[in-house]
Each structure stands twice: as C-alpha cells, then as structure tokens.
Coordinates of C-alpha atoms and ligand atoms in Angstrom, one line a residue:
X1 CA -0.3 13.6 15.6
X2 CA -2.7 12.3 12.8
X3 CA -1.5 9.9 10.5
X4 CA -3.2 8.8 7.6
X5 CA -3.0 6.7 4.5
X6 CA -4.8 5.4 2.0
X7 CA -4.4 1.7 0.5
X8 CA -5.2 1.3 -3.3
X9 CA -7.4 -2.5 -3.5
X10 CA -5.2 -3.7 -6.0
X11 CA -5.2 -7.5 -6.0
X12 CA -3.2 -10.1 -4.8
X13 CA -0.9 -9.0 -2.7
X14 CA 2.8 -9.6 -2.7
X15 CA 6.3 -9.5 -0.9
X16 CA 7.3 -6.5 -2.7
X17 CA 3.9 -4.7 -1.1
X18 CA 4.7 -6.2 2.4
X19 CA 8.2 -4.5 2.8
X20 CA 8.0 -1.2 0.8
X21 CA 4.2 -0.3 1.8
X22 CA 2.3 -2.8 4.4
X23 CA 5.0 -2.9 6.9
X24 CA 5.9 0.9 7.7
X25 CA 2.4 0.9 7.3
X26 CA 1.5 -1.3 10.2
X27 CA 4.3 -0.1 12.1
X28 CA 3.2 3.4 12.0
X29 CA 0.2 2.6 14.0
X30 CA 2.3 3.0 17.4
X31 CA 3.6 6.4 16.4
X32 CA 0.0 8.4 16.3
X33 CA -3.6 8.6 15.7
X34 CA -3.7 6.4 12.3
X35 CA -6.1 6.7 9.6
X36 CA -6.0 4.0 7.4
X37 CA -8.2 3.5 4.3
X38 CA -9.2 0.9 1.3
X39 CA -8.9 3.7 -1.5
X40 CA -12.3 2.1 -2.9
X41 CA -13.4 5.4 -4.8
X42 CA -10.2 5.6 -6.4
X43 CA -10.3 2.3 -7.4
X44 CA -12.7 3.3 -9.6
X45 CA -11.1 5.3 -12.0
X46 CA -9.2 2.4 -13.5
X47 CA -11.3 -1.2 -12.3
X48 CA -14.0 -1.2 -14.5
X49 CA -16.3 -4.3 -13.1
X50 CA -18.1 -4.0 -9.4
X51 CA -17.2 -8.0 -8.9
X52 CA -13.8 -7.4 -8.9
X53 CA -13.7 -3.9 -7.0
X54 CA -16.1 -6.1 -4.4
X55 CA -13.8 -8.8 -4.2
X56 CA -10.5 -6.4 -4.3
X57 CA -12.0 -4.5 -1.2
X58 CA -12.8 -6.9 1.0
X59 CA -9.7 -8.9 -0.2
X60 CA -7.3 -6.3 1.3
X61 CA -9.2 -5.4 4.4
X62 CA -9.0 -9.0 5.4
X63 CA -5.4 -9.4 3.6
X64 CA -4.1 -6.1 5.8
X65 CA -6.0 -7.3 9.0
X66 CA -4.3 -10.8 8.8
X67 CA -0.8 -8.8 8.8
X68 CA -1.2 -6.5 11.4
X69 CA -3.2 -3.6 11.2
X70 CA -4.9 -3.3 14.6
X71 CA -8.2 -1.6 14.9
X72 CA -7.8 -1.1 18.6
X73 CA -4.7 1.1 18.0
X74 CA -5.9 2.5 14.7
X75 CA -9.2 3.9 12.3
X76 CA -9.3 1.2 9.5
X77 CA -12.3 2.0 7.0
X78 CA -13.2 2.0 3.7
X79 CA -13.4 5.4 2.2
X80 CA -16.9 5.1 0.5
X81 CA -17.8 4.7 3.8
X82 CA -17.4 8.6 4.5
X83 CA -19.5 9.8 1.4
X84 CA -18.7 13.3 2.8
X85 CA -15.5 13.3 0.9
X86 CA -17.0 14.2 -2.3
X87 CA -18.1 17.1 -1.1
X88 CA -14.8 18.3 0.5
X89 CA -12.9 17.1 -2.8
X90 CA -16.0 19.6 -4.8
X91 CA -15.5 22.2 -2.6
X92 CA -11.0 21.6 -3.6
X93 CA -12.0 21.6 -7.4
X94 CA -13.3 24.9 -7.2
X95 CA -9.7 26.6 -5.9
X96 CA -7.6 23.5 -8.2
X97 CA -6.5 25.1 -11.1
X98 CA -6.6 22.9 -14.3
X99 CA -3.0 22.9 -15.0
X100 CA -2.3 22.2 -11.6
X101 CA -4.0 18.6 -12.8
X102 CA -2.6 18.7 -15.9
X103 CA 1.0 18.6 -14.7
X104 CA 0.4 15.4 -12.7
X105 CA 2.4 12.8 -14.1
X106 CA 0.2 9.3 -12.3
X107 CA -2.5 11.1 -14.4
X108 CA -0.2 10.8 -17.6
X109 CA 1.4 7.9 -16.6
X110 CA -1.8 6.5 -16.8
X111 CA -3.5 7.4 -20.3
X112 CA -0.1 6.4 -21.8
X113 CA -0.9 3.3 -20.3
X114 CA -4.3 3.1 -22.1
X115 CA -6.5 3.9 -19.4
X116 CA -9.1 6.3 -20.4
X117 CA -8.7 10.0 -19.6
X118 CA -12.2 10.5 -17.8
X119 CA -12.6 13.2 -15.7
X120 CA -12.3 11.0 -12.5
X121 CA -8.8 9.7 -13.3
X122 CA -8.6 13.9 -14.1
X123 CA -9.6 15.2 -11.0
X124 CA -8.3 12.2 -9.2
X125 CA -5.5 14.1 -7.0
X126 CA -8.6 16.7 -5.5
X127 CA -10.3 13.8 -4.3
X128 CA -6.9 12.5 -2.6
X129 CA -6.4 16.3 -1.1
X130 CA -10.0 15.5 0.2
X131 CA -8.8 12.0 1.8
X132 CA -5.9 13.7 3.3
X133 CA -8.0 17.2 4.4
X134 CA -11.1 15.7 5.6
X135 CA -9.6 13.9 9.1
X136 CA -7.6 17.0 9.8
X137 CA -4.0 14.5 9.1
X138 CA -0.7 15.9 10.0
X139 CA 1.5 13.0 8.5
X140 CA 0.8 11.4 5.2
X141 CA 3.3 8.7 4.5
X142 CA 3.3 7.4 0.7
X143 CA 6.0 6.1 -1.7
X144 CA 7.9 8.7 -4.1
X145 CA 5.2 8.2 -6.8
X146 CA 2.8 9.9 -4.5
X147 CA 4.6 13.2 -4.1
X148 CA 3.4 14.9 -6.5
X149 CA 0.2 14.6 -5.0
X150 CA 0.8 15.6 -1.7
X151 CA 2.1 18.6 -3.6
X152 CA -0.8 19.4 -5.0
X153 CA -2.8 19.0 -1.6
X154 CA -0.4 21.2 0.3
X155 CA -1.1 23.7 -2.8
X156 CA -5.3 23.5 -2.2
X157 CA -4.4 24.1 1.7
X158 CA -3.0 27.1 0.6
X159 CA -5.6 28.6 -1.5
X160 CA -8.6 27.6 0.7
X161 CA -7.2 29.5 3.5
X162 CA -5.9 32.4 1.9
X163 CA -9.3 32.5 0.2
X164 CA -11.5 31.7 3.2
X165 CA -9.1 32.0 6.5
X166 CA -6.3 30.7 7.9
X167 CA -7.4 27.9 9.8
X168 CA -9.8 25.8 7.5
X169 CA -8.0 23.6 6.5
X170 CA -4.7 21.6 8.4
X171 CA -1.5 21.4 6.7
X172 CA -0.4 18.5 6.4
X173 CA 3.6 16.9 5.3
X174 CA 3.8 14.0 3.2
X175 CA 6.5 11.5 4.8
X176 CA 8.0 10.1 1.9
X177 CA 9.2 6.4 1.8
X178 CA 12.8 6.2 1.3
X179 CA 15.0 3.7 2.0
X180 CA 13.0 1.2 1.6
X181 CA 14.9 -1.2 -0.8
X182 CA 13.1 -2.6 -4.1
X183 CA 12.0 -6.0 -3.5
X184 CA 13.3 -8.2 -6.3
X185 CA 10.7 -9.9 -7.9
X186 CA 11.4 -13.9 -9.8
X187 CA 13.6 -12.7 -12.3
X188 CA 15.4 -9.9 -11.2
X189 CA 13.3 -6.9 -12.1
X190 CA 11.4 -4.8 -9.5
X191 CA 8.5 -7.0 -8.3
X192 CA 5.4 -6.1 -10.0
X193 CA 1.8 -7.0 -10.6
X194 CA 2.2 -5.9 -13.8
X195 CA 5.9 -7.6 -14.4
X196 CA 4.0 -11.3 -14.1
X197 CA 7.2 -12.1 -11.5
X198 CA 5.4 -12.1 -8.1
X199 CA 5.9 -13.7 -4.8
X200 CA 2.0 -13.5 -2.9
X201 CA 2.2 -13.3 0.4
X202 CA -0.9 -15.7 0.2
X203 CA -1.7 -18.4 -1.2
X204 CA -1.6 -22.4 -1.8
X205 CA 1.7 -24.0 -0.6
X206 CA 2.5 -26.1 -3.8
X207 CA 2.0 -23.2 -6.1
X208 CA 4.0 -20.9 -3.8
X209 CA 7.1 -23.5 -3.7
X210 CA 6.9 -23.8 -7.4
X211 CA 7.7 -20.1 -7.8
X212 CA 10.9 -20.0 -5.6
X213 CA 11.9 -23.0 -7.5
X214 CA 11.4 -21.2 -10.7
X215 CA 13.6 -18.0 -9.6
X216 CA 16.3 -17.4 -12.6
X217 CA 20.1 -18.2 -11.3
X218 CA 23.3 -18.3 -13.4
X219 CA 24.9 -21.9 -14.2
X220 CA 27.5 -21.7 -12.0
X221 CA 28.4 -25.5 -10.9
X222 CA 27.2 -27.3 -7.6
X223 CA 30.9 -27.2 -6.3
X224 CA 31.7 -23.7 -6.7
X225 CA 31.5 -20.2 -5.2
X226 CA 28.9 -18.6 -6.2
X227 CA 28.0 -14.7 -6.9
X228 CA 26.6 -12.9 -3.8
X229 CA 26.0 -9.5 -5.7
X230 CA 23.0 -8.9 -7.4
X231 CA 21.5 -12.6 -6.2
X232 CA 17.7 -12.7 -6.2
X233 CA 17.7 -15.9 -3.7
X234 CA 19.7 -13.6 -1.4
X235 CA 17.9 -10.4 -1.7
X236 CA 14.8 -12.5 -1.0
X237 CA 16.3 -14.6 2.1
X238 CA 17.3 -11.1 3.9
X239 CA 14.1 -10.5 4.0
X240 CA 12.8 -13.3 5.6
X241 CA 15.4 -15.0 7.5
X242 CA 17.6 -13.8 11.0
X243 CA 21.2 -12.3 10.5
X244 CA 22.3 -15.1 11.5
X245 CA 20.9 -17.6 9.1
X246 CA 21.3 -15.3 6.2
X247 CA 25.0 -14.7 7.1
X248 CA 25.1 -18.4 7.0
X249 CA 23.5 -18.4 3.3
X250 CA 26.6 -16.0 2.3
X251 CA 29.3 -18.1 3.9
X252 CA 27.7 -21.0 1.7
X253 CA 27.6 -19.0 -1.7
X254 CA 31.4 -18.0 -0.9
X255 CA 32.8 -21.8 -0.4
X256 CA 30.5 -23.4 -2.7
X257 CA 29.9 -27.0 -3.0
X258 CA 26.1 -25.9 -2.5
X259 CA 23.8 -25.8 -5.2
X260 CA 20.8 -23.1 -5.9
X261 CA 18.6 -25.5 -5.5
X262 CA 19.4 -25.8 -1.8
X263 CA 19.9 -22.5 -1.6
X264 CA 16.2 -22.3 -2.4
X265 CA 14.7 -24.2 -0.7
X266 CA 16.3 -22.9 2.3
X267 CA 14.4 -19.3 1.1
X268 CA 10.9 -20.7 0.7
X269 CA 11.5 -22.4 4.1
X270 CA 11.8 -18.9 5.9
X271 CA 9.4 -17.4 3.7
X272 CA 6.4 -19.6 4.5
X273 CA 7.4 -19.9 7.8
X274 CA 7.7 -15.7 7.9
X275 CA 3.7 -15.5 6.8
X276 CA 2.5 -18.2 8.6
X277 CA 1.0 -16.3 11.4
X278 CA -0.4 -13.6 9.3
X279 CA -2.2 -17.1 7.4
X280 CA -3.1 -18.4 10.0
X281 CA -5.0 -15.0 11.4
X282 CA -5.9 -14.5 7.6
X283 CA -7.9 -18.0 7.8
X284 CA -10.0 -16.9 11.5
X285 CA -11.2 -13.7 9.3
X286 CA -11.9 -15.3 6.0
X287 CA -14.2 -18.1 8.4
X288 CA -15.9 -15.3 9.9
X289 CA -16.9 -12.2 7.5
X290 CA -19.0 -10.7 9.9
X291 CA -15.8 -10.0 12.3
X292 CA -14.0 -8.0 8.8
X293 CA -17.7 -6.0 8.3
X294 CA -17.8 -5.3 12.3
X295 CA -14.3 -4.1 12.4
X296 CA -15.0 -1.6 8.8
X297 CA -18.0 -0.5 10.4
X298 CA -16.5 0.9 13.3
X299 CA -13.4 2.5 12.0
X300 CA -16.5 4.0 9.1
X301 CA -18.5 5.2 12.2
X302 CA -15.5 6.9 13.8
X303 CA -13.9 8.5 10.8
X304 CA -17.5 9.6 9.9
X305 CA -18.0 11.3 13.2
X306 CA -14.4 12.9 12.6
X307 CA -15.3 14.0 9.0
X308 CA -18.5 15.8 10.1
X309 CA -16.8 18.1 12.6
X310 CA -14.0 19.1 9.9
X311 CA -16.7 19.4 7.2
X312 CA -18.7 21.5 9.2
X313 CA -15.5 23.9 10.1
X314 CA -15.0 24.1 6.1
X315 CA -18.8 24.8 5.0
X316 CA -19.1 27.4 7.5
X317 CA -15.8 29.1 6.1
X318 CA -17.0 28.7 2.2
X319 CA -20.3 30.2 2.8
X320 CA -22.2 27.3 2.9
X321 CA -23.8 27.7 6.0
Ligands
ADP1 P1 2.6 -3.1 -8.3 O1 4.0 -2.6 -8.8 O2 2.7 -4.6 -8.1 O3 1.5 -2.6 -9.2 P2 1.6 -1.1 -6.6 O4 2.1 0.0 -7.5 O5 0.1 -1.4 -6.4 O6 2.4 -2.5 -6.9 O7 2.2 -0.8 -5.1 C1 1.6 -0.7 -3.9 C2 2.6 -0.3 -2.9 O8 3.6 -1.3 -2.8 C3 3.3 1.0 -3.2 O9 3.4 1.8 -2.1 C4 4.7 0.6 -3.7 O10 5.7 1.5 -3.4 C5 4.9 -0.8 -2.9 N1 5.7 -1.7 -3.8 C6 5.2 -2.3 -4.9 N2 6.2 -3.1 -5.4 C7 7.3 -3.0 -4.6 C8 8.6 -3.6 -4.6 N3 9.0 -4.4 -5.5 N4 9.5 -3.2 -3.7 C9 9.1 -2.3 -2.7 N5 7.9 -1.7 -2.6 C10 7.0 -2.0 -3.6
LIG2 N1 -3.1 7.5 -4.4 C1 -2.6 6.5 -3.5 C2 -1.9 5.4 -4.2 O1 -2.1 5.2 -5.4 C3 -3.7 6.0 -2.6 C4 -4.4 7.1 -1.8 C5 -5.7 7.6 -2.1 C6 -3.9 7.8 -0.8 N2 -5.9 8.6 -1.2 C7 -4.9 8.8 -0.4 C8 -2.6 7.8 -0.1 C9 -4.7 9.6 0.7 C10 -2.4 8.7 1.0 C11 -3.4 9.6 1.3 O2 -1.2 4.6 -3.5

C-alpha cells in the first residue's frame, strides 16, 4: 500500500501542526510505502519572495527530520525535485473541467483572503491530482480542508481512464483526519499562524517560557478550585504530560490552593522536555546541511525513478508515444 502526502512549507512550525498533521504523519510511515513531500511548487502560488520559499523549504525538511520522519522507512523529497509532475498535472488539465475548479472552495477561500486569483492558485488542485497520480498512491491522508481536493482527483482518475483505459491511472482514497482534537492556541482560539497565538515547537527557551506564561486564565483566587472545562493550560498539558501527571494537574485545579501560575509552569516543564529530543536531533542536522541535501536527494532520486515508470504508462495511453 502507497501512502503519500504532501507537506505545505509554511513557517514556523507549531504544537497545533505537531498533533493534528506531523504526528499521524510520522506514524504512518510503519503502515506502508510512504511518500512524503515539501509541497514547494504549491508554495508558490501564495509566497511571493524565493528567500523565504528557500528558507521555508529547507526549514521544514530539517524541522520534519528532527521529529521523526525516517528516510530509511520512507521517500522524503521535495516535489520540484520530480519536474515530471507538471506534465502529468497538463496532461489532468486537459480532462478538468473549469467548473470542476471553480467550485473549490481553498481556491475561494483564498482570493477572499486577498491572494491573487492567478491561474496557478486556479489550477492548483490538477497539480495536487498530479502529486497524488504520479507515484501510483493508494492512501492519501490530509485534514478535512483537503477533501475537496481529493475529490476532484478521484474525479480526473475517472475521466482519464474512461477516456484512455481502465488502468492509467490508480485510484486512490483520501484518509481523512478526524479525531484529531484542535490544539488550543494562547488564548483559546484554534492555534493559528495566522491567529498570532502560537506555541513553536522550536525555538529559544526564554522566549518559549514567556509565551506559556502569557496564556489567558480567569481570576479565580490562588486558594480555590479552579475550572477544568474549557482550560487552555489543561488542554495543553494533555498533550504533553503522562496520564498520570495530568490526572494529577486535575486533582490540583479541583482542591485548589494552587495558583495558574504553577499550573504553568508545570505545562512548559513537560512541553520543553516533550521536544527536547526532536531539538536536540534538529541541532545535528542544522550543524550538518549536507546530511538534509543527501537525505532530499535520495528520496528525489527514488521518487524520480517511480515517477518515470508511471509517466511512461500514462503517455503511452494519451497518445504521446
Ligand atoms: P495554520 O492554521 O497555522 O496556518 P496550516 O493551515 O498551515 O496551519 O496547517 C498545517 C496542518 O496542521 C494542517 O494539516 C492542519 O490541519 C494542522 N493544524 C494546524 N493548526 C492546528 C490546530 N490548532 N490543531 C490541530 N491541527 C492543526
Ligand atoms: N494541498 C495540501 C495542503 O495544503 C498540500 C499538498 C499538496 C498535498 N499536494 C498534495 C497533500 C498531495 C496531499 C497530497 O495541505
């Protein structure tokens, strides 16, 4: 079974990444072939500057090989890497009807943002079909705002091979992420980049401990019991502390006579100590580039050698060759 995925290079990565997208991610690898890749052209439609789409790039290869992903058990590669997808996602375009495109709502989503309608933020979902298509992937495991768009792939399968044969092209099911809980960012709302309320998995350890500090609490005095529901320090600490420890952390909001601050300080505890491997492996690959550019090259040179033999299969079928 082939799974794949593709990771947008969006930044600075945070908590709320690391449980809803990172980890299944990572833990994925032991269920199949996985094909993982730094959505680099697709960054594109919406990072304007090549500093930053550099810097973004190589910032999540090494950020995503620090937590876990394993290049021995999986294909980890950037997807400009395998050129050959444009032609795959041309060859999509010519069976993608427009209003197929036009009902996407990331596409809309988007230019209500403000983000210029060009025709690669357009056309955006035939070059994601083309990601999917290209490796031959059975499983495609995304979050619910992706659904639409493995939709819209399934839809191209369909019309290539009615067109040109059963057979060209693999099915393949989206494995939608449910169940994985929001991750609560500083002040209560969903955790966002674009919400300024962050936690990074990275970064500086005085900075860091200043923005636990700063999560907003109620005023509920040091000596009493304090709310459980809806608690951001809580919702935070589960994540990063045992059952035991965060049982512990209820027992203490219940009798009270503990203040947030404590209760704090506890959570930043378990959270730095919860990344400090992944730092620790993050530091050995940001001291040694040439390890990250070894590692992409490899997983480019096997997805490459993947991509021809499907590519091949599809321009014979089209009438290319
Ligand atoms: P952001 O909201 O910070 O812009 P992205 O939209 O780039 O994050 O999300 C990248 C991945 O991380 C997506 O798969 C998304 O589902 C997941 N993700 C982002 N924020 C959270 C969160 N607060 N809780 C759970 N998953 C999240
Ligand atoms: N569009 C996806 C996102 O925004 C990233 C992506 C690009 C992708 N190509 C893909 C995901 C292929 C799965 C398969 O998160």
């Amino acid at each position: 079974m082939r799974i794949l995925t593709g990771l947008q290079p969006s930044g600075r990565l945070h908590v709320g990444n690391y449980f809803g997208a990172m980890k299944p991610a990572i833990e994925a690898q032991d269920e199949g072939d996985g094909y993982y890749f730094i959505a680099d052209y697709h960054a594109m439609t919406t990072m304007e500057d090549a500093a930053t789409l550099r810097d973004n790039v190589r910032g999540v290869a090494v950020d995503f090989l620090a937590c876990g992903f394993d290049p021995s058990k999986a294909v980890f590669f950037k997807q400009s890497a395998v050129p050959e997808v444009n032609e795959l996602a041309w060859i999509l375009s010519t069976v993608c009807p427009m209003g197929l495109l036009e009902r996407c709502h990331s596409y809309k989503d988007k230019v209500a943002k403000g983000i210029s309608a060009n025709h690669a933020l357009f056309a955006y979902p035939a070059l994601m079909a083309a990601d999917i298509l290209l490796y031959d992937s059975n499983v495609v495991p995304v979050g619910d705002d992706q659904k639409q768009h493995l939709e819209v792939t399934r839809d191209l399968v369909g019309k290539i091979n009615d067109r040109f044969g059963e057979g060209t092209l693999v099915m393949p099911e989206a494995r939608i992420r449910e169940g994985v809980a929001k991750v609560p960012g500083l002040d209560g709302e969903k955790m966002s980049k674009s919400y300024n309320n962050t936690l990074p998995i990275f970064g500086e350890e005085k900075p860091l401990r200043k923005l636990v500090m700063r999560i907003a609490t109620d005023s509920t005095p040091v000596e009493d019991p304090k709310p459980t529901e809806g608690s951001i320090i809580l919702d935070l600490y589960k994540l990063f502390a045992s059952e035991g420890d965060y049982q512990q952390m209820v027992t203490d909001y219940q009798s009270g006579g503990f203040g947030y601050g404590d209760f704090k300080k506890r959570l930043w505890e378990a959270y730095w100590e919860y990344f400090a491997p992944m730092r620790e492996r993050r530091n050995e690959l940001l001291a040694d580039p040439a390890q990250v550019d070894a590692i992409l090259a490899e997983g480019a040179a096997k997805a490459r050698a993947e991509a021809e033999i499907v590519l091949d299969r599809v321009r014979k079928a089209v009438g290319l060759r």
